[in-house]
PDB file of C-alpha atoms in Angstrom:
ATOM      1  CA  MET C 246      85.473 112.382  96.111  1.00 54.00           C
ATOM      2  CA  VAL C 247      85.798 113.386  99.799  1.00 50.00           C
ATOM      3  CA  PHE C 248      83.369 111.164 102.258  1.00 48.00           C
ATOM      4  CA  ARG C 249      82.807 112.698 105.798  1.00 45.00           C
ATOM      5  CA  ASN C 250      81.716 110.476 108.681  1.00 39.00           C
ATOM      6  CA  ARG C 251      82.532 111.361 112.358  1.00 33.00           C
ATOM      7  CA  GLY C 252      84.278 114.801 111.187  1.00 37.00           C
ATOM      8  CA  ARG C 253      86.466 112.646 108.798  1.00 33.00           C
ATOM      9  CA  TRP C 254      86.896 113.103 104.856  1.00 37.00           C
ATOM     10  CA  TRP C 255      88.015 111.208 102.121  1.00 41.00           C
ATOM     11  CA  ASN C 256      88.806 112.517  98.403  1.00 46.00           C
ATOM     12  CA  GLY C 257      88.718 111.405  94.857  1.00 43.00           C
ATOM     13  CA  LYS C 258      87.152 112.779  91.500  1.00 44.00           C
ATOM     14  CA  LYS C 259      84.973 115.118  90.050  1.00 42.00           C
ATOM     15  CA  HIS C 260      83.109 113.224  87.228  1.00 44.00           C
ATOM     16  CA  THR C 261      81.836 110.594  89.427  1.00 50.00           C
ATOM     17  CA  MET C 262      79.438 112.979  91.299  1.00 52.00           C
ATOM     18  CA  ARG C 263      76.986 111.349  88.925  1.00 53.00           C
ATOM     19  CA  ALA C 264      77.365 108.073  91.013  1.00 51.00           C
ATOM     20  CA  CYS C 265      75.844 109.320  93.717  1.00 55.00           C
ATOM     21  CA  GLN C 266      73.195 111.559  92.482  1.00 52.00           C
ATOM     22  CA  ASP C 267      70.421 108.720  93.380  1.00 47.00           C
ATOM     23  CA  SER C 268      71.688 108.186  96.751  1.00 48.00           C
ATOM     24  CA  THR C 269      71.975 112.312  97.860  1.00 45.00           C
ATOM     25  CA  HIS C 270      70.083 114.818  99.469  1.00 42.00           C
ATOM     26  CA  SER C 271      69.327 117.884  97.415  1.00 38.00           C
ATOM     27  CA  GLU C 272      71.673 119.873  99.510  1.00 48.00           C
ATOM     28  CA  SER C 273      74.657 121.039  97.507  1.00 51.00           C
ATOM     29  CA  ARG C 274      77.539 123.571  98.214  1.00 55.00           C
ATOM     30  CA  GLN C 275      80.985 124.821  96.414  1.00 59.00           C
ATOM     31  CA  LEU C 276      84.028 125.697  98.749  1.00 60.00           C
ATOM     32  CA  SER C 277      87.273 127.136  97.503  1.00 58.00           C
ATOM     33  CA  PRO C 278      89.193 127.476 100.798  1.00 59.00           C
ATOM     34  CA  PRO C 279      91.868 130.576 100.907  1.00 57.00           C
ATOM     35  CA  PRO C 280      95.388 128.848 100.733  1.00 57.00           C
ATOM     36  CA  PRO C 281      98.021 129.025 103.682  1.00 58.00           C
ATOM     37  CA  ASN C 282     100.312 132.043 103.318  1.00 53.00           C
ATOM     38  CA  HIS C 283     103.297 130.016 101.608  1.00 51.00           C
ATOM     39  CA  VAL C 284     101.008 128.423  99.002  1.00 57.00           C
ATOM     40  CA  THR C 285     100.812 130.951  96.216  1.00 53.00           C
ATOM     41  CA  SER C 286      97.760 129.175  94.150  1.00 64.00           C
ATOM     42  CA  ARG C 287      93.980 128.740  95.264  1.00 69.00           C
ATOM     43  CA  ALA C 288      92.832 125.258  95.521  1.00 71.00           C
ATOM     44  CA  ALA C 289      90.337 123.875  92.761  1.00 71.00           C
ATOM     45  CA  PRO C 290      86.736 124.434  93.774  1.00 79.00           C
ATOM     46  CA  ILE C 291      85.321 121.904  96.279  1.00 84.00           C
ATOM     47  CA  TRP C 292      82.139 120.396  95.696  1.00 80.00           C
ATOM     48  CA  ILE C 293      80.169 118.622  98.722  1.00 76.00           C
ATOM     49  CA  CYS C 294      76.877 117.013  99.024  1.00 69.00           C
ATOM     50  CA  SER C 295      74.972 114.583 101.653  1.00 69.00           C
ATOM     51  CA  LEU C 296      74.723 110.817 101.251  1.00 64.00           C
ATOM     52  CA  LEU C 297      71.128 109.741 102.494  1.00 63.00           C
ATOM     53  CA  SER C 298      73.294 107.852 105.251  1.00 60.00           C
ATOM     54  CA  GLY C 299      74.609 111.046 106.330  1.00 63.00           C
ATOM     55  CA  ILE C 300      78.024 110.927 104.899  1.00 64.00           C
ATOM     56  CA  GLN C 301      78.742 113.807 103.169  1.00 67.00           C
ATOM     57  CA  VAL C 302      80.758 113.236 100.065  1.00 70.00           C
ATOM     58  CA  THR C 303      83.104 115.766  98.469  1.00 76.00           C
ATOM     59  CA  PHE C 304      84.566 116.104  94.921  1.00 81.00           C
ATOM     60  CA  LEU C 305      87.558 118.285  94.040  1.00 88.00           C
ATOM     61  CA  ALA C 306      88.516 118.394  90.356  1.00 87.00           C
ATOM     62  CA  ARG C 307      92.523 118.786  90.023  1.00 90.00           C
ATOM     63  CA  HIS C 308      92.465 120.216  86.733  1.00 89.00           C
ATOM     64  CA  GLY C 309      89.910 122.911  87.524  1.00 86.00           C
ATOM     65  CA  THR C 310      86.478 122.997  86.531  1.00 82.00           C
ATOM     66  CA  GLY C 311      86.235 122.229  82.698  1.00 83.00           C
ATOM     67  CA  HIS C 312      89.753 120.809  82.771  1.00 85.00           C
ATOM     68  CA  THR C 313      91.528 124.001  82.482  1.00 89.00           C
ATOM     69  CA  ILE C 314      94.765 123.518  84.351  1.00 92.00           C
ATOM     70  CA  SER C 315      97.597 121.656  82.515  1.00 93.00           C
ATOM     71  CA  PRO C 316      99.336 119.041  84.515  1.00 93.00           C
ATOM     72  CA  SER C 317     102.317 120.927  85.576  1.00 95.00           C
ATOM     73  CA  ALA C 318     100.018 123.931  86.826  1.00 93.00           C
ATOM     74  CA  VAL C 319      97.873 122.091  88.955  1.00 94.00           C
ATOM     75  CA  PRO C 320      97.626 123.553  92.364  1.00 93.00           C
ATOM     76  CA  THR C 321      98.415 120.616  94.491  1.00 94.00           C
ATOM     77  CA  GLN C 322      99.815 122.337  97.200  1.00 93.00           C
ATOM     78  CA  ALA C 323      96.526 124.418  97.720  1.00 92.00           C
ATOM     79  CA  ASN C 324      94.703 121.560  97.036  1.00 92.00           C
ATOM     80  CA  ILE C 325      96.148 119.066  99.567  1.00 93.00           C
ATOM     81  CA  ALA C 326      95.933 122.024 102.105  1.00 92.00           C
ATOM     82  CA  ALA C 327      92.522 122.940 101.415  1.00 89.00           C
ATOM     83  CA  LEU C 328      91.499 119.170 102.042  1.00 87.00           C
ATOM     84  CA  LYS C 329      93.469 118.995 105.447  1.00 89.00           C
ATOM     85  CA  SER C 330      91.933 122.108 106.656  1.00 87.00           C
ATOM     86  CA  LEU C 331      88.579 120.921 105.984  1.00 82.00           C
ATOM     87  CA  GLY C 332      89.298 117.697 107.910  1.00 81.00           C
ATOM     88  CA  VAL C 333      90.521 115.417 105.438  1.00 80.00           C
ATOM     89  CA  ARG C 334      91.961 112.173 106.349  1.00 83.00           C
ATOM     90  CA  ALA C 335      92.156 110.036 103.498  1.00 86.00           C
ATOM     91  CA  ILE C 336      92.577 110.600  99.618  1.00 91.00           C
ATOM     92  CA  VAL C 337      90.949 108.537  96.827  1.00 91.00           C
ATOM     93  CA  ALA C 338      92.352 109.706  93.333  1.00 93.00           C
ATOM     94  CA  PHE C 339      90.943 108.749  89.852  1.00 92.00           C
ATOM     95  CA  SER C 340      92.913 109.088  87.159  1.00 93.00           C
ATOM     96  CA  THR C 341      93.143 107.985  83.370  1.00 91.00           C
ATOM     97  CA  VAL C 342      96.844 106.222  82.660  1.00 95.00           C
ATOM     98  CA  GLY C 343      98.691 104.620  79.728  1.00 96.00           C
ATOM     99  CA  SER C 344      99.481 101.190  79.905  1.00 97.00           C
ATOM    100  CA  LEU C 345     103.393  99.857  79.688  1.00 98.00           C
ATOM    101  CA  ARG C 346     102.090  95.889  79.525  1.00 98.00           C
ATOM    102  CA  GLU C 347     100.377  94.114  76.891  1.00 97.00           C
ATOM    103  CA  GLU C 348      97.970  92.761  79.465  1.00 98.00           C
ATOM    104  CA  ILE C 349      96.719  96.040  81.128  1.00 98.00           C
ATOM    105  CA  SER C 350      94.755  96.689  77.874  1.00 95.00           C
ATOM    106  CA  PRO C 351      92.604  99.950  77.409  1.00 93.00           C
ATOM    107  CA  GLY C 352      89.673 100.102  79.665  1.00 93.00           C
ATOM    108  CA  SER C 353      91.458  98.118  82.169  1.00 96.00           C
ATOM    109  CA  PHE C 354      91.550  99.420  85.746  1.00 97.00           C
ATOM    110  CA  ALA C 355      94.505  99.330  88.268  1.00 98.00           C
ATOM    111  CA  LEU C 356      95.487 100.213  92.007  1.00 98.00           C
ATOM    112  CA  PRO C 357      99.157 100.886  91.739  1.00 98.00           C
ATOM    113  CA  THR C 358     101.216 100.804  95.087  1.00 98.00           C
ATOM    114  CA  GLN C 359     104.703 102.293  93.558  1.00 98.00           C
ATOM    115  CA  ILE C 360     105.798 105.095  91.872  1.00 98.00           C
ATOM    116  CA  ILE C 361     108.805 106.303  89.673  1.00 98.00           C
ATOM    117  CA  ASP C 362     109.248 110.178  89.687  1.00 98.00           C
ATOM    118  CA  ARG C 363     109.815 111.584  86.040  1.00 97.00           C
ATOM    119  CA  THR C 364     108.560 115.116  86.867  1.00 97.00           C
ATOM    120  CA  LYS C 365     111.157 117.934  86.666  1.00 95.00           C
ATOM    121  CA  GLY C 366     111.236 119.683  89.452  1.00 93.00           C
ATOM    122  CA  ILE C 367     108.809 122.069  88.318  1.00 93.00           C
ATOM    123  CA  ARG C 368     105.820 121.643  90.542  1.00 95.00           C
ATOM    124  CA  PRO C 369     106.317 122.343  94.367  1.00 94.00           C
ATOM    125  CA  ALA C 370     106.579 118.691  95.870  1.00 96.00           C
ATOM    126  CA  SER C 371     106.837 119.922  99.820  1.00 97.00           C
ATOM    127  CA  PHE C 372     104.913 122.160 102.229  1.00 96.00           C
ATOM    128  CA  PHE C 373     108.476 122.382 103.604  1.00 96.00           C
ATOM    129  CA  GLU C 374     110.127 124.336 100.650  1.00 94.00           C
ATOM    130  CA  GLY C 375     110.969 127.787 101.311  1.00 92.00           C
ATOM    131  CA  THR C 376     111.239 127.526 105.006  1.00 93.00           C
ATOM    132  CA  SER C 377     113.759 127.181 107.641  1.00 92.00           C
ATOM    133  CA  ILE C 378     112.241 123.774 108.839  1.00 94.00           C
ATOM    134  CA  VAL C 379     113.713 120.279 107.509  1.00 94.00           C
ATOM    135  CA  ALA C 380     111.692 117.131 107.095  1.00 95.00           C
ATOM    136  CA  HIS C 381     112.331 113.998 105.333  1.00 96.00           C
ATOM    137  CA  ALA C 382     108.707 112.253 104.706  1.00 97.00           C
ATOM    138  CA  SER C 383     108.918 108.369 104.886  1.00 96.00           C
ATOM    139  CA  PHE C 384     108.038 107.524 100.975  1.00 97.00           C
ATOM    140  CA  GLY C 385     108.841 103.667 100.714  1.00 97.00           C
ATOM    141  CA  ASP C 386     105.272 102.765 100.316  1.00 97.00           C
ATOM    142  CA  PRO C 387     103.670 105.771  98.314  1.00 98.00           C
ATOM    143  CA  CYS C 388     100.189 104.434  98.431  1.00 97.00           C
ATOM    144  CA  SER C 389      98.467 103.661 101.806  1.00 96.00           C
ATOM    145  CA  ARG C 390      98.371  99.891 102.173  1.00 95.00           C
ATOM    146  CA  LYS C 391      95.295  99.688 104.119  1.00 93.00           C
ATOM    147  CA  LEU C 392      93.170 101.832 102.127  1.00 93.00           C
ATOM    148  CA  VAL C 393      94.380  99.908  98.976  1.00 96.00           C
ATOM    149  CA  SER C 394      93.587  96.492 100.266  1.00 95.00           C
ATOM    150  CA  TRP C 395      90.004  97.972 101.491  1.00 93.00           C
ATOM    151  CA  LEU C 396      89.466  99.527  97.784  1.00 95.00           C
ATOM    152  CA  GLU C 397      90.539  96.065  95.737  1.00 97.00           C
ATOM    153  CA  GLY C 398      87.464  94.249  96.927  1.00 95.00           C
ATOM    154  CA  ARG C 399      84.964  96.935  96.389  1.00 95.00           C
ATOM    155  CA  VAL C 400      86.565  97.825  92.851  1.00 97.00           C
ATOM    156  CA  ARG C 401      86.688  94.144  91.773  1.00 96.00           C
ATOM    157  CA  LYS C 402      83.069  93.694  93.265  1.00 95.00           C
ATOM    158  CA  ALA C 403      81.745  96.594  90.886  1.00 95.00           C
ATOM    159  CA  LEU C 404      83.695  95.259  87.775  1.00 96.00           C
ATOM    160  CA  ASP C 405      82.238  91.793  88.364  1.00 96.00           C
ATOM    161  CA  GLN C 406      78.678  93.164  88.844  1.00 92.00           C
ATOM    162  CA  GLU C 407      79.053  95.016  85.450  1.00 92.00           C
ATOM    163  CA  GLY C 408      79.613  92.045  83.745  1.00 93.00           C
ATOM    164  CA  ARG C 409      81.732  93.466  80.703  1.00 91.00           C
ATOM    165  CA  GLY C 410      84.848  91.293  81.830  1.00 94.00           C
ATOM    166  CA  VAL C 411      86.826  94.742  83.041  1.00 95.00           C
ATOM    167  CA  LYS C 412      89.838  93.440  84.619  1.00 97.00           C
ATOM    168  CA  LEU C 413      91.503  94.870  87.825  1.00 98.00           C
ATOM    169  CA  PHE C 414      95.385  94.913  88.224  1.00 98.00           C
ATOM    170  CA  THR C 415      97.312  95.387  91.539  1.00 98.00           C
ATOM    171  CA  ASP C 416     100.431  96.168  93.087  1.00 97.00           C
ATOM    172  CA  LYS C 417     101.549  97.723  89.940  1.00 98.00           C
ATOM    173  CA  CYS C 418     104.279 100.318  89.411  1.00 98.00           C
ATOM    174  CA  ILE C 419     102.982 103.864  88.143  1.00 98.00           C
ATOM    175  CA  VAL C 420     105.606 106.333  86.125  1.00 98.00           C
ATOM    176  CA  CYS C 421     104.665 109.960  86.709  1.00 98.00           C
ATOM    177  CA  MET C 422     105.943 112.084  83.981  1.00 97.00           C
ATOM    178  CA  GLU C 423     106.066 116.085  83.608  1.00 97.00           C
ATOM    179  CA  GLY C 424     104.288 116.307  80.516  1.00 94.00           C
ATOM    180  CA  PRO C 425     102.159 117.994  78.928  1.00 94.00           C
ATOM    181  CA  GLN C 426     103.515 115.974  75.920  1.00 95.00           C
ATOM    182  CA  PHE C 427     103.154 112.454  75.800  1.00 94.00           C
ATOM    183  CA  SER C 428     106.394 110.098  75.737  1.00 96.00           C
ATOM    184  CA  THR C 429     108.628 109.227  72.999  1.00 96.00           C
ATOM    185  CA  ARG C 430     108.788 105.966  71.995  1.00 97.00           C
ATOM    186  CA  ALA C 431     112.328 105.597  73.545  1.00 97.00           C
ATOM    187  CA  GLU C 432     111.242 106.769  76.828  1.00 98.00           C
ATOM    188  CA  SER C 433     108.121 104.489  76.744  1.00 98.00           C
ATOM    189  CA  ILE C 434     110.430 101.645  76.024  1.00 98.00           C
ATOM    190  CA  MET C 435     112.724 102.703  78.790  1.00 98.00           C
ATOM    191  CA  TYR C 436     110.134 102.853  81.421  1.00 98.00           C
ATOM    192  CA  ARG C 437     109.153  99.100  80.827  1.00 98.00           C
ATOM    193  CA  GLN C 438     112.878  98.528  81.295  1.00 98.00           C
ATOM    194  CA  TRP C 439     112.602 100.104  85.046  1.00 98.00           C
ATOM    195  CA  GLY C 440     109.807  98.168  86.023  1.00 98.00           C
ATOM    196  CA  GLY C 441     107.019 100.435  85.191  1.00 98.00           C
ATOM    197  CA  ASP C 442     103.595  99.314  84.385  1.00 98.00           C
ATOM    198  CA  LEU C 443     101.459 102.349  83.875  1.00 98.00           C
ATOM    199  CA  ILE C 444     102.249 105.974  83.382  1.00 98.00           C
ATOM    200  CA  ASN C 445     100.500 109.195  84.024  1.00 97.00           C
ATOM    201  CA  MET C 446     100.995 113.204  84.816  1.00 97.00           C
ATOM    202  CA  SER C 447      98.991 113.443  87.969  1.00 95.00           C
ATOM    203  CA  VAL C 448     100.053 111.164  90.644  1.00 98.00           C
ATOM    204  CA  LEU C 449     102.814 113.538  91.820  1.00 98.00           C
ATOM    205  CA  PRO C 450     103.206 115.498  93.650  1.00 97.00           C
ATOM    206  CA  GLU C 451      99.827 114.326  95.097  1.00 97.00           C
ATOM    207  CA  ALA C 452     101.162 111.533  96.910  1.00 98.00           C
ATOM    208  CA  LYS C 453     104.092 113.274  98.357  1.00 98.00           C
ATOM    209  CA  LEU C 454     102.148 116.103  99.540  1.00 97.00           C
ATOM    210  CA  ALA C 455      99.434 113.985 101.008  1.00 97.00           C
ATOM    211  CA  ARG C 456     102.211 111.896 102.885  1.00 98.00           C
ATOM    212  CA  GLU C 457     103.332 115.528 104.268  1.00 98.00           C
ATOM    213  CA  ALA C 458     100.009 116.426 105.493  1.00 97.00           C
ATOM    214  CA  GLU C 459      99.540 112.879 106.884  1.00 97.00           C
ATOM    215  CA  LEU C 460      96.433 111.920 104.565  1.00 95.00           C
ATOM    216  CA  SER C 461      96.027 108.526 103.281  1.00 93.00           C
ATOM    217  CA  TYR C 462      96.423 108.219  99.181  1.00 96.00           C
ATOM    218  CA  VAL C 463      95.421 105.544  96.872  1.00 96.00           C
ATOM    219  CA  LEU C 464      94.863 106.113  92.762  1.00 96.00           C
ATOM    220  CA  ILE C 465      92.210 104.459  90.989  1.00 96.00           C
ATOM    221  CA  ALA C 466      93.668 104.534  87.616  1.00 96.00           C
ATOM    222  CA  THR C 467      91.590 103.313  84.120  1.00 94.00           C
ATOM    223  CA  ALA C 468      94.150 102.459  81.394  1.00 95.00           C
ATOM    224  CA  THR C 469      93.206 104.650  78.345  1.00 92.00           C
ATOM    225  CA  ASP C 470      96.058 103.319  75.602  1.00 93.00           C
ATOM    226  CA  TYR C 471      99.218 101.959  75.538  1.00 95.00           C
ATOM    227  CA  ASP C 472     101.627 104.822  75.612  1.00 95.00           C
ATOM    228  CA  ALA C 473     104.469 104.552  72.806  1.00 95.00           C
ATOM    229  CA  TRP C 474     106.194 101.326  73.408  1.00 97.00           C
ATOM    230  CA  ARG C 475     104.603  99.301  70.959  1.00 95.00           C
ATOM    231  CA  LEU C 476     106.628  99.901  67.896  1.00 91.00           C
ATOM    232  CA  HIS C 477     103.984  98.170  65.311  1.00 89.00           C
ATOM    233  CA  SER C 478     101.257 100.585  66.680  1.00 86.00           C
ATOM    234  CA  ASP C 479     100.419 104.335  66.478  1.00 84.00           C
ATOM    235  CA  THR C 480     101.595 106.185  69.592  1.00 84.00           C
ATOM    236  CA  VAL C 481      99.001 107.569  71.864  1.00 85.00           C
ATOM    237  CA  THR C 482      96.877 110.790  70.982  1.00 88.00           C
ATOM    238  CA  ALA C 483      94.657 112.949  73.176  1.00 87.00           C
ATOM    239  CA  ALA C 484      91.663 111.867  70.941  1.00 85.00           C
ATOM    240  CA  GLU C 485      92.368 108.154  71.851  1.00 82.00           C
ATOM    241  CA  VAL C 486      92.633 109.051  75.596  1.00 83.00           C
ATOM    242  CA  PHE C 487      89.199 110.714  75.587  1.00 83.00           C
ATOM    243  CA  GLU C 488      87.283 108.021  73.317  1.00 82.00           C
ATOM    244  CA  THR C 489      88.425 105.553  75.643  1.00 80.00           C
ATOM    245  CA  LEU C 490      87.484 107.722  78.725  1.00 79.00           C
ATOM    246  CA  LYS C 491      83.968 107.943  77.556  1.00 80.00           C
ATOM    247  CA  ALA C 492      83.543 104.439  76.981  1.00 77.00           C
ATOM    248  CA  ASN C 493      84.703 103.602  80.402  1.00 81.00           C
ATOM    249  CA  ALA C 494      82.306 106.817  81.905  1.00 84.00           C
ATOM    250  CA  ASP C 495      79.770 104.202  83.359  1.00 86.00           C
ATOM    251  CA  THR C 496      82.249 101.751  84.761  1.00 91.00           C
ATOM    252  CA  SER C 497      84.002 104.342  86.691  1.00 89.00           C
ATOM    253  CA  ARG C 498      80.767 105.607  88.030  1.00 89.00           C
ATOM    254  CA  LEU C 499      79.898 102.102  88.998  1.00 91.00           C
ATOM    255  CA  VAL C 500      83.204 101.969  90.953  1.00 93.00           C
ATOM    256  CA  ALA C 501      82.478 105.098  92.836  1.00 89.00           C
ATOM    257  CA  ALA C 502      78.821 104.203  93.691  1.00 85.00           C
ATOM    258  CA  THR C 503      80.222 100.803  95.010  1.00 89.00           C
ATOM    259  CA  VAL C 504      82.712 102.492  97.127  1.00 88.00           C
ATOM    260  CA  LEU C 505      79.964 104.860  98.338  1.00 81.00           C
ATOM    261  CA  ASP C 506      77.747 102.312  99.474  1.00 79.00           C
ATOM    262  CA  GLU C 507      80.054 100.238 101.249  1.00 83.00           C
ATOM    263  CA  LEU C 508      82.045 103.126 103.052  1.00 76.00           C
ATOM    264  CA  HIS C 509      79.443 103.999 105.819  1.00 69.00           C
ATOM    265  CA  ALA C 510      79.074  99.980 106.657  1.00 74.00           C
ATOM    266  CA  ALA C 511      82.828  99.667 106.956  1.00 77.00           C
ATOM    267  CA  VAL C 512      83.280 102.571 109.082  1.00 71.00           C
ATOM    268  CA  SER C 513      80.685 101.545 111.219  1.00 68.00           C
ATOM    269  CA  ALA C 514      81.881  98.061 111.519  1.00 72.00           C
ATOM    270  CA  SER C 515      85.903  98.474 112.371  1.00 68.00           C
ATOM    271  CA  GLY C 516      86.045 102.205 112.987  1.00 66.00           C
ATOM    272  CA  GLU C 517      88.063 104.532 110.902  1.00 71.00           C
ATOM    273  CA  ILE C 518      91.543 102.799 111.071  1.00 78.00           C
ATOM    274  CA  PHE C 519      91.806 101.798 107.528  1.00 80.00           C
ATOM    275  CA  LEU C 520      91.426 105.528 106.897  1.00 84.00           C
ATOM    276  CA  LEU C 521      94.217 106.827 109.193  1.00 89.00           C
ATOM    277  CA  GLU C 522      97.083 104.876 108.248  1.00 92.00           C
ATOM    278  CA  GLN C 523      99.218 107.973 108.258  1.00 95.00           C
ATOM    279  CA  VAL C 524      98.140 109.925 111.201  1.00 94.00           C
ATOM    280  CA  GLY C 525     101.202 110.529 113.373  1.00 95.00           C
ATOM    281  CA  SER C 526     103.898 109.446 110.454  1.00 95.00           C
ATOM    282  CA  MET C 527     105.382 112.946 110.281  1.00 96.00           C
ATOM    283  CA  SER C 528     106.852 112.908 114.008  1.00 93.00           C
ATOM    284  CA  PHE C 529     109.236 110.414 112.437  1.00 91.00           C
ATOM    285  CA  SER C 530     110.091 112.769 109.649  1.00 94.00           C
ATOM    286  CA  ILE C 531     110.574 116.452 111.058  1.00 93.00           C
ATOM    287  CA  MET C 532     114.229 117.187 112.195  1.00 89.00           C
ATOM    288  CA  PRO C 533     114.886 117.829 115.691  1.00 80.00           C
ATOM    289  CA  ARG C 534     113.483 121.256 116.773  1.00 69.00           C
ATOM    290  CA  SER C 535     116.616 124.281 116.613  1.00 63.00           C
ATOM    291  CA  GLU C 536     116.636 128.086 117.760  1.00 67.00           C
ATOM    292  CA  LYS C 537     116.724 128.975 113.840  1.00 79.00           C
ATOM    293  CA  GLN C 538     113.260 127.831 112.958  1.00 87.00           C
ATOM    294  CA  ASP C 539     111.360 130.868 111.997  1.00 91.00           C
ATOM    295  CA  PRO C 540     107.964 131.536 113.856  1.00 90.00           C
ATOM    296  CA  GLU C 541     106.094 132.806 110.511  1.00 92.00           C
ATOM    297  CA  HIS C 542     107.558 129.367 108.980  1.00 93.00           C
ATOM    298  CA  ARG C 543     105.792 127.347 111.932  1.00 93.00           C
ATOM    299  CA  LYS C 544     102.734 129.597 111.551  1.00 91.00           C
ATOM    300  CA  LYS C 545     102.372 128.984 107.810  1.00 92.00           C
ATOM    301  CA  LEU C 546     103.092 124.975 108.551  1.00 95.00           C
ATOM    302  CA  ALA C 547     100.462 125.034 111.124  1.00 94.00           C
ATOM    303  CA  TYR C 548      97.996 124.965 108.324  1.00 92.00           C
ATOM    304  CA  VAL C 549      98.766 121.817 107.299  1.00 95.00           C
ATOM    305  CA  LEU C 550     100.386 120.255 110.189  1.00 95.00           C
ATOM    306  CA  PRO C 551      98.723 121.972 113.026  1.00 94.00           C
ATOM    307  CA  GLU C 552      99.895 118.729 115.586  1.00 91.00           C
ATOM    308  CA  TYR C 553     103.260 119.575 115.127  1.00 93.00           C
ATOM    309  CA  PHE C 554     103.433 123.423 114.535  1.00 92.00           C
ATOM    310  CA  SER C 555     100.341 125.230 116.489  1.00 87.00           C
ATOM    311  CA  GLY C 556     101.362 127.576 119.401  1.00 72.00           C
ATOM    312  CA  GLU C 557     104.913 128.374 120.412  1.00 65.00           C
ATOM    313  CA  GLN C 558     108.295 126.147 119.805  1.00 62.00           C
ATOM    314  CA  LEU C 559     109.199 124.236 122.746  1.00 53.00           C
ATOM    315  CA  ASN C 560     112.702 124.182 123.484  1.00 50.00           C
TER     316      ASN C 560
END
């Protein structure tokens, strides 16, 4: 969901649209912005509605309307580029995940702060690919700490308010696998040995592209299964994931509603500082200018990073 206040936006999850229905005006519209020239796919539809507080809330379904796009085919470049072009500053992504730890039982929520990349290079992971401009974004802390810290209290409040005993786990490491098949038992056990706590197919390249676009990023994860590492249990199936997801839908909506309710007050009290953690970070990542920069490449990158690539190249 994307929240807009004073021209800033924040992105997250499609199914949580129901969480804000009681707090919104009837106005709603759908956008699907065209991608920049170097992005071949189009962004998923972007829905925008207005809260009574005046904040606009936008939802983007990464897998498309009706969940029709496989994880490896999600148009993440186009999605992130579209959000940046609309003025997005911070992304809150929701995802179901497998649990690699006994204590993180199905139904639990988690805010991971580290990522292990097990994708296979199929998904475009940089806006700079195929250009004459090289950049090395800092990615030591892939999830934005200030936003994670702000969300932790709100998610915990929602779970306590519901009273079902749903737990929130923080500072966890998530493994992003290619999919679409689930893990083998050997892989699942290996990920545990590596220090992984959760596993999904969505957090990358979202987090990497968000970092390049100078957008804060955080993932709110809902555990639906134990993957395949428990040798005495059956391995995960899509049916199991869906059943847990349905059972937890009300909790997810409550979490989203709590975040929506408190966003306006937080921004009013402290400004947008906790949403703008990554602004300016790419100034330390783009390699020094050279005469070999193609003007067309600069024009394409200006769609995502106008702060650095708009106008003529400076010598």
